[in-house]
Amino acid sequence: MYKETISFIKRLFPNQEFVPLHAPCFIGNEKEYLNDCIDSTFVSSVGKYVDKFEDVVAVYTGAKRAVVCVNGTNAIHLALLLVGVEQNDEVLTQPLTFIATCNAISYCGAHPVFIDVDRETMGLSPEKLEEWILDNAEMRGDALYNKGTGRRIKACVPMHTFGHPCKIDAIADICLRYSLELVEDAAESIGSFYKGKHTGLFGKIGVLSFNGNKTITTGGGGMLLFQDEELGSYAKHLSTQSKLPHPWEFVHDHIGYNYRMPNINAALGCAQMETLPLFLEKKRQLAEIYQGYFSKKGISFFVEPEHCHSNYWLNAILLDNEKERDDFLEYSNSNGVMTRPIWRLMNKLPMFEKEQCGDLSNCLYFEKRVVNIPSSVRL
Ligand SMILES: *Cc1c(COP(=O)(O)O)cnc(C)c1O
């Protein structure tokens, strides 16, 4: 069974000794824009590509303002600071995520609280979220507090797993009712829409990533998406050492961060944005091929949830149990095809094992079964 699947995947990605999970693809104006940066000497944090990249992503997603960062992890950190997450606050999130989400919460001195995901989306479950709030929290004045720890619960960070949007409108509604700031970790979901609206636009701030393995890449990079232009300008200020504009003086009005994306990375981003529509088309085609193949084999292939248009960043299959998953991982990785299990749940890592958890039965279900399979753009 595995043997056939692996040779099928090899035929999809021919002439490669080792098929990677997700390789970047540079077929547009990347070299031209990079050369332009070098010729102009504007390779660092100031330059036309920085502004252009922010504008292009804002127009594509429909955000009022977009602000680039050196990476997605920094962008989440900044987003949490901007919505007012402080030391000892709690932030509700899913344990089925990449470590960046929880690291960023920790950088603020805050604690993650782990809530289950949905079976249909692999993203934060609005039902489980509200259930946990009703059992564990209460409103005091206009803020939500944890009855057990006494800590303020300031924000909620859902994640759109592998590019499949979670039930973000229901989550946004809960956040509104319980005075929670909504920050979307949309790092994996550029090009993914929920009910026609781009992911990352449902809360106060959304975050994209342009790491080397993401749908488009700037080498490393991240982006904050805003509906509130003023908050976006403040984000830019914080990300550039909080320096007040002045022709020669160094005056800073806040503890700032050096989270600016250099112009050379933004140049790559501008070129990648031009090919994004083609990438998305090719990735959808690949997902359709996989879906057809795995449905014939009786293996469950994860498809976009209802009301969603997914970017199909990383394709996933669900095997019957942990043993099958491990056998498949062993066979594929030693036979030239890179496959990966889903992340170890955050609440099982030493840094987070003492944090609070709701019922996590769906996370545990996915943790044992999910395998990611090669998902690069095929030309
Ligand atoms: C990629 C990713 C990030 C951001 O990672 P960077 O490598 O710092 O850009 C954040 N959250 C999730 C879920 C991711 O997959």
Short mmCIF file of N, CA, C and O in Angstrom, two decimals, residues 115-204:
data_model
loop_
_atom_site.label_atom_id
_atom_site.label_comp_id
_atom_site.label_asym_id
_atom_site.label_seq_id
_atom_site.Cartn_x
_atom_site.Cartn_y
_atom_site.Cartn_z
N ILE A 115 -7.09 25.08 23.78
CA ILE A 115 -8.47 24.71 23.46
C ILE A 115 -8.44 23.81 22.22
O ILE A 115 -7.61 24.00 21.33
N ASP A 116 -9.39 22.91 22.14
CA ASP A 116 -9.41 21.90 21.07
C ASP A 116 -9.71 22.51 19.69
O ASP A 116 -10.20 23.63 19.58
N VAL A 117 -9.43 21.71 18.68
CA VAL A 117 -9.73 22.09 17.30
C VAL A 117 -10.97 21.34 16.82
O VAL A 117 -11.46 20.43 17.49
N ASP A 118 -11.46 21.72 15.65
CA ASP A 118 -12.60 21.03 15.02
C ASP A 118 -12.11 19.92 14.11
O ASP A 118 -11.06 20.05 13.47
N ARG A 119 -12.91 18.86 14.00
CA ARG A 119 -12.58 17.77 13.07
C ARG A 119 -12.62 18.22 11.61
O ARG A 119 -11.87 17.75 10.78
N GLU A 120 -13.51 19.16 11.28
CA GLU A 120 -13.67 19.57 9.87
C GLU A 120 -12.61 20.56 9.41
O GLU A 120 -12.42 20.74 8.21
N THR A 121 -11.96 21.24 10.37
CA THR A 121 -11.05 22.32 9.96
C THR A 121 -9.61 22.14 10.45
O THR A 121 -8.70 22.76 9.89
N MET A 122 -9.39 21.38 11.50
CA MET A 122 -8.11 21.30 12.22
C MET A 122 -7.75 22.63 12.88
O MET A 122 -6.64 22.82 13.36
N GLY A 123 -8.67 23.58 12.86
CA GLY A 123 -8.46 24.88 13.51
C GLY A 123 -9.32 25.00 14.75
O GLY A 123 -10.22 24.17 14.99
N LEU A 124 -9.07 26.04 15.54
CA LEU A 124 -9.75 26.25 16.82
C LEU A 124 -11.27 26.05 16.70
O LEU A 124 -11.90 26.57 15.78
N SER A 125 -11.82 25.33 17.65
CA SER A 125 -13.26 25.03 17.63
C SER A 125 -14.03 26.10 18.39
O SER A 125 -13.81 26.29 19.59
N PRO A 126 -14.96 26.81 17.74
CA PRO A 126 -15.73 27.82 18.47
C PRO A 126 -16.58 27.21 19.60
O PRO A 126 -16.70 27.82 20.66
N GLU A 127 -17.11 26.00 19.37
CA GLU A 127 -17.93 25.36 20.42
C GLU A 127 -17.08 25.07 21.66
O GLU A 127 -17.47 25.37 22.78
N LYS A 128 -15.91 24.48 21.43
CA LYS A 128 -15.03 24.14 22.56
C LYS A 128 -14.53 25.40 23.25
O LYS A 128 -14.34 25.42 24.46
N LEU A 129 -14.34 26.45 22.47
CA LEU A 129 -13.87 27.73 23.02
C LEU A 129 -14.91 28.30 23.99
O LEU A 129 -14.61 28.64 25.13
N GLU A 130 -16.15 28.34 23.53
CA GLU A 130 -17.18 28.92 24.39
C GLU A 130 -17.45 28.04 25.61
O GLU A 130 -17.64 28.53 26.72
N GLU A 131 -17.42 26.73 25.38
CA GLU A 131 -17.61 25.79 26.48
C GLU A 131 -16.55 26.03 27.57
O GLU A 131 -16.87 26.09 28.76
N TRP A 132 -15.32 26.21 27.15
CA TRP A 132 -14.24 26.42 28.13
C TRP A 132 -14.45 27.74 28.87
O TRP A 132 -14.30 27.80 30.09
N ILE A 133 -14.84 28.76 28.13
CA ILE A 133 -15.06 30.06 28.76
C ILE A 133 -16.19 29.96 29.80
O ILE A 133 -16.06 30.43 30.93
N LEU A 134 -17.28 29.32 29.42
CA LEU A 134 -18.42 29.20 30.33
C LEU A 134 -18.04 28.44 31.59
O LEU A 134 -18.49 28.77 32.69
N ASP A 135 -17.20 27.43 31.46
CA ASP A 135 -16.80 26.62 32.62
C ASP A 135 -15.74 27.28 33.48
O ASP A 135 -15.63 26.97 34.67
N ASN A 136 -14.91 28.11 32.88
CA ASN A 136 -13.69 28.53 33.59
C ASN A 136 -13.50 30.03 33.78
O ASN A 136 -12.57 30.43 34.45
N ALA A 137 -14.36 30.84 33.16
CA ALA A 137 -14.07 32.27 33.18
C ALA A 137 -15.30 33.08 33.54
O ALA A 137 -16.43 32.59 33.50
N GLU A 138 -15.08 34.32 33.91
CA GLU A 138 -16.20 35.24 34.20
C GLU A 138 -15.81 36.65 33.81
O GLU A 138 -14.64 37.02 33.85
N MET A 139 -16.82 37.44 33.45
CA MET A 139 -16.58 38.84 33.13
C MET A 139 -16.49 39.61 34.45
O MET A 139 -17.29 39.41 35.36
N ARG A 140 -15.47 40.45 34.56
CA ARG A 140 -15.40 41.39 35.68
C ARG A 140 -15.23 42.75 35.04
O ARG A 140 -14.19 43.01 34.42
N GLY A 141 -16.23 43.58 35.17
CA GLY A 141 -16.22 44.85 34.43
C GLY A 141 -16.23 44.50 32.96
O GLY A 141 -17.02 43.67 32.52
N ASP A 142 -15.32 45.08 32.20
CA ASP A 142 -15.35 44.79 30.76
C ASP A 142 -14.22 43.86 30.34
O ASP A 142 -13.82 43.83 29.19
N ALA A 143 -13.69 43.07 31.28
CA ALA A 143 -12.63 42.12 30.91
C ALA A 143 -13.00 40.72 31.39
O ALA A 143 -13.76 40.55 32.34
N LEU A 144 -12.45 39.75 30.70
CA LEU A 144 -12.70 38.35 31.04
C LEU A 144 -11.58 37.86 31.97
O LEU A 144 -10.40 38.12 31.72
N TYR A 145 -11.97 37.17 33.04
CA TYR A 145 -10.97 36.64 33.98
C TYR A 145 -11.13 35.14 34.15
O TYR A 145 -12.25 34.62 34.10
N ASN A 146 -10.01 34.49 34.38
CA ASN A 146 -10.01 33.06 34.66
C ASN A 146 -10.33 32.86 36.14
O ASN A 146 -9.61 33.38 37.01
N LYS A 147 -11.41 32.13 36.44
CA LYS A 147 -11.84 31.97 37.83
C LYS A 147 -10.83 31.17 38.63
O LYS A 147 -10.71 31.34 39.84
N GLY A 148 -10.10 30.26 37.99
CA GLY A 148 -9.14 29.43 38.69
C GLY A 148 -7.83 30.15 38.99
O GLY A 148 -7.35 30.13 40.12
N THR A 149 -7.27 30.82 38.01
CA THR A 149 -5.95 31.43 38.18
C THR A 149 -6.05 32.90 38.58
O THR A 149 -5.07 33.48 39.03
N GLY A 150 -7.20 33.49 38.38
CA GLY A 150 -7.37 34.92 38.67
C GLY A 150 -6.78 35.83 37.60
O GLY A 150 -6.84 37.04 37.71
N ARG A 151 -6.21 35.24 36.58
CA ARG A 151 -5.57 36.06 35.55
C ARG A 151 -6.58 36.59 34.54
O ARG A 151 -7.61 35.96 34.28
N ARG A 152 -6.20 37.75 33.95
CA ARG A 152 -7.03 38.30 32.89
C ARG A 152 -6.82 37.48 31.62
O ARG A 152 -5.69 37.09 31.30
N ILE A 153 -7.90 37.22 30.89
CA ILE A 153 -7.78 36.53 29.59
C ILE A 153 -7.96 37.61 28.54
O ILE A 153 -9.03 38.18 28.38
N LYS A 154 -6.87 37.92 27.84
CA LYS A 154 -6.89 39.12 27.02
C LYS A 154 -7.20 38.85 25.55
O LYS A 154 -7.82 39.67 24.88
N ALA A 155 -6.72 37.72 25.03
CA ALA A 155 -6.80 37.55 23.57
C ALA A 155 -7.05 36.09 23.20
O ALA A 155 -6.93 35.20 24.03
N CYS A 156 -7.38 35.92 21.93
CA CYS A 156 -7.58 34.59 21.38
C CYS A 156 -6.83 34.52 20.05
O CYS A 156 -6.92 35.43 19.23
N VAL A 157 -6.05 33.46 19.87
CA VAL A 157 -5.26 33.30 18.64
C VAL A 157 -5.58 31.98 17.95
O VAL A 157 -4.94 30.96 18.23
N PRO A 158 -6.56 31.96 17.07
CA PRO A 158 -6.82 30.76 16.28
C PRO A 158 -5.81 30.68 15.12
O PRO A 158 -5.21 31.69 14.77
N MET A 159 -5.65 29.48 14.59
CA MET A 159 -4.69 29.30 13.49
C MET A 159 -5.39 28.53 12.36
O MET A 159 -6.16 27.61 12.62
N HIS A 160 -5.10 28.92 11.12
CA HIS A 160 -5.72 28.27 9.96
C HIS A 160 -4.79 27.16 9.47
O HIS A 160 -3.90 27.40 8.63
N THR A 161 -5.01 25.98 10.00
CA THR A 161 -4.06 24.88 9.83
C THR A 161 -3.89 24.42 8.38
O THR A 161 -4.87 24.07 7.73
N PHE A 162 -2.66 24.41 7.93
CA PHE A 162 -2.26 23.99 6.58
C PHE A 162 -2.97 24.81 5.49
O PHE A 162 -3.06 24.38 4.35
N GLY A 163 -3.48 25.99 5.88
CA GLY A 163 -4.15 26.85 4.91
C GLY A 163 -5.66 26.67 4.88
O GLY A 163 -6.35 27.38 4.15
N HIS A 164 -6.19 25.73 5.69
CA HIS A 164 -7.65 25.53 5.73
C HIS A 164 -8.26 26.46 6.77
O HIS A 164 -7.94 26.35 7.96
N PRO A 165 -9.13 27.37 6.34
CA PRO A 165 -9.68 28.32 7.31
C PRO A 165 -10.49 27.62 8.41
O PRO A 165 -11.23 26.68 8.15
N CYS A 166 -10.32 28.09 9.65
CA CYS A 166 -11.15 27.59 10.74
C CYS A 166 -12.47 28.37 10.72
O CYS A 166 -12.66 29.25 9.88
N LYS A 167 -13.38 28.06 11.65
CA LYS A 167 -14.70 28.72 11.66
C LYS A 167 -14.55 30.10 12.29
O LYS A 167 -14.97 30.36 13.42
N ILE A 168 -13.95 30.96 11.51
CA ILE A 168 -13.45 32.21 12.07
C ILE A 168 -14.56 33.22 12.39
O ILE A 168 -14.41 34.03 13.30
N ASP A 169 -15.68 33.14 11.68
CA ASP A 169 -16.74 34.12 12.01
C ASP A 169 -17.36 33.81 13.37
O ASP A 169 -17.65 34.71 14.16
N ALA A 170 -17.54 32.53 13.66
CA ALA A 170 -18.09 32.13 14.96
C ALA A 170 -17.09 32.48 16.08
O ALA A 170 -17.49 32.91 17.17
N ILE A 171 -15.82 32.30 15.80
CA ILE A 171 -14.79 32.65 16.80
C ILE A 171 -14.78 34.17 17.04
O ILE A 171 -14.72 34.63 18.18
N ALA A 172 -14.87 34.92 15.95
CA ALA A 172 -14.89 36.39 16.07
C ALA A 172 -16.08 36.84 16.91
O ALA A 172 -15.97 37.77 17.73
N ASP A 173 -17.21 36.17 16.74
CA ASP A 173 -18.41 36.51 17.49
C ASP A 173 -18.21 36.25 19.00
O ASP A 173 -18.59 37.06 19.84
N ILE A 174 -17.60 35.12 19.32
CA ILE A 174 -17.32 34.80 20.73
C ILE A 174 -16.36 35.84 21.33
O ILE A 174 -16.56 36.32 22.44
N CYS A 175 -15.34 36.19 20.57
CA CYS A 175 -14.36 37.17 21.05
C CYS A 175 -15.04 38.50 21.37
O CYS A 175 -14.75 39.14 22.38
N LEU A 176 -15.96 38.87 20.52
CA LEU A 176 -16.69 40.13 20.72
C LEU A 176 -17.52 40.07 22.00
O LEU A 176 -17.53 41.00 22.81
N ARG A 177 -18.19 38.93 22.21
CA ARG A 177 -19.07 38.80 23.38
C ARG A 177 -18.30 38.75 24.70
O ARG A 177 -18.83 39.13 25.74
N TYR A 178 -17.07 38.26 24.66
CA TYR A 178 -16.30 38.12 25.91
C TYR A 178 -15.11 39.09 25.98
O TYR A 178 -14.18 38.85 26.74
N SER A 179 -15.16 40.15 25.19
CA SER A 179 -14.08 41.17 25.23
C SER A 179 -12.69 40.58 25.03
O SER A 179 -11.75 40.93 25.74
N LEU A 180 -12.58 39.64 24.10
CA LEU A 180 -11.27 39.08 23.78
C LEU A 180 -10.77 39.70 22.49
O LEU A 180 -11.52 39.84 21.53
N GLU A 181 -9.49 40.08 22.47
CA GLU A 181 -8.91 40.58 21.23
C GLU A 181 -8.60 39.39 20.33
O GLU A 181 -8.03 38.40 20.79
N LEU A 182 -9.00 39.48 19.08
CA LEU A 182 -8.78 38.38 18.14
C LEU A 182 -7.57 38.67 17.26
O LEU A 182 -7.55 39.65 16.51
N VAL A 183 -6.55 37.82 17.37
CA VAL A 183 -5.38 37.88 16.50
C VAL A 183 -5.34 36.57 15.73
O VAL A 183 -5.27 35.50 16.33
N GLU A 184 -5.44 36.65 14.41
CA GLU A 184 -5.43 35.41 13.62
C GLU A 184 -4.01 35.04 13.20
O GLU A 184 -3.33 35.85 12.56
N ASP A 185 -3.62 33.83 13.53
CA ASP A 185 -2.37 33.31 12.99
C ASP A 185 -2.69 32.73 11.61
O ASP A 185 -3.10 31.59 11.47
N ALA A 186 -2.54 33.61 10.61
CA ALA A 186 -2.82 33.22 9.22
C ALA A 186 -1.51 32.95 8.49
O ALA A 186 -1.42 33.10 7.26
N ALA A 187 -0.49 32.54 9.26
CA ALA A 187 0.85 32.32 8.70
C ALA A 187 0.83 31.34 7.53
O ALA A 187 1.63 31.46 6.60
N GLU A 188 -0.10 30.37 7.58
CA GLU A 188 -0.13 29.32 6.56
C GLU A 188 -1.19 29.58 5.50
O GLU A 188 -1.36 28.76 4.60
N SER A 189 -1.89 30.70 5.59
CA SER A 189 -3.12 30.79 4.80
C SER A 189 -3.22 31.99 3.86
O SER A 189 -4.33 32.45 3.57
N ILE A 190 -2.08 32.46 3.33
CA ILE A 190 -2.22 33.48 2.28
C ILE A 190 -2.92 32.82 1.09
O ILE A 190 -2.61 31.69 0.71
N GLY A 191 -3.93 33.50 0.55
CA GLY A 191 -4.68 32.92 -0.56
C GLY A 191 -5.86 32.06 -0.11
O GLY A 191 -6.53 31.45 -0.94
N SER A 192 -6.11 32.00 1.19
CA SER A 192 -7.26 31.23 1.71
C SER A 192 -8.35 32.19 2.19
O SER A 192 -8.07 33.16 2.88
N PHE A 193 -9.58 31.84 1.80
CA PHE A 193 -10.70 32.74 2.07
C PHE A 193 -11.79 32.00 2.84
O PHE A 193 -12.05 30.82 2.59
N TYR A 194 -12.42 32.72 3.78
CA TYR A 194 -13.58 32.18 4.49
C TYR A 194 -14.79 33.02 4.10
O TYR A 194 -14.80 34.23 4.29
N LYS A 195 -15.80 32.37 3.53
CA LYS A 195 -16.98 33.09 3.02
C LYS A 195 -16.57 34.31 2.18
O LYS A 195 -17.11 35.41 2.33
N GLY A 196 -15.55 34.11 1.35
CA GLY A 196 -15.15 35.14 0.41
C GLY A 196 -14.21 36.20 0.96
O GLY A 196 -13.74 37.06 0.21
N LYS A 197 -13.95 36.15 2.25
CA LYS A 197 -13.07 37.15 2.86
C LYS A 197 -11.73 36.50 3.21
O LYS A 197 -11.70 35.38 3.72
N HIS A 198 -10.65 37.22 2.93
CA HIS A 198 -9.32 36.64 3.15
C HIS A 198 -9.08 36.39 4.65
O HIS A 198 -9.45 37.21 5.48
N THR A 199 -8.46 35.25 4.94
CA THR A 199 -8.10 34.96 6.33
C THR A 199 -7.15 36.03 6.85
O THR A 199 -6.33 36.56 6.10
N GLY A 200 -7.30 36.34 8.12
CA GLY A 200 -6.46 37.38 8.74
C GLY A 200 -7.18 38.71 8.86
O GLY A 200 -6.65 39.65 9.45
N LEU A 201 -8.40 38.78 8.29
CA LEU A 201 -9.14 40.05 8.33
C LEU A 201 -10.33 40.02 9.29
O LEU A 201 -11.13 40.94 9.31
N PHE A 202 -10.45 38.94 10.07
CA PHE A 202 -11.65 38.78 10.89
C PHE A 202 -11.49 39.38 12.29
O PHE A 202 -12.48 39.65 12.96
N GLY A 203 -10.25 39.55 12.72
CA GLY A 203 -10.01 40.13 14.03
C GLY A 203 -9.35 41.48 13.90
O GLY A 203 -9.38 42.09 12.84
N LYS A 204 -8.76 41.92 15.00
CA LYS A 204 -8.08 43.22 14.95
C LYS A 204 -6.83 43.13 14.08
O LYS A 204 -6.53 44.04 13.32
#
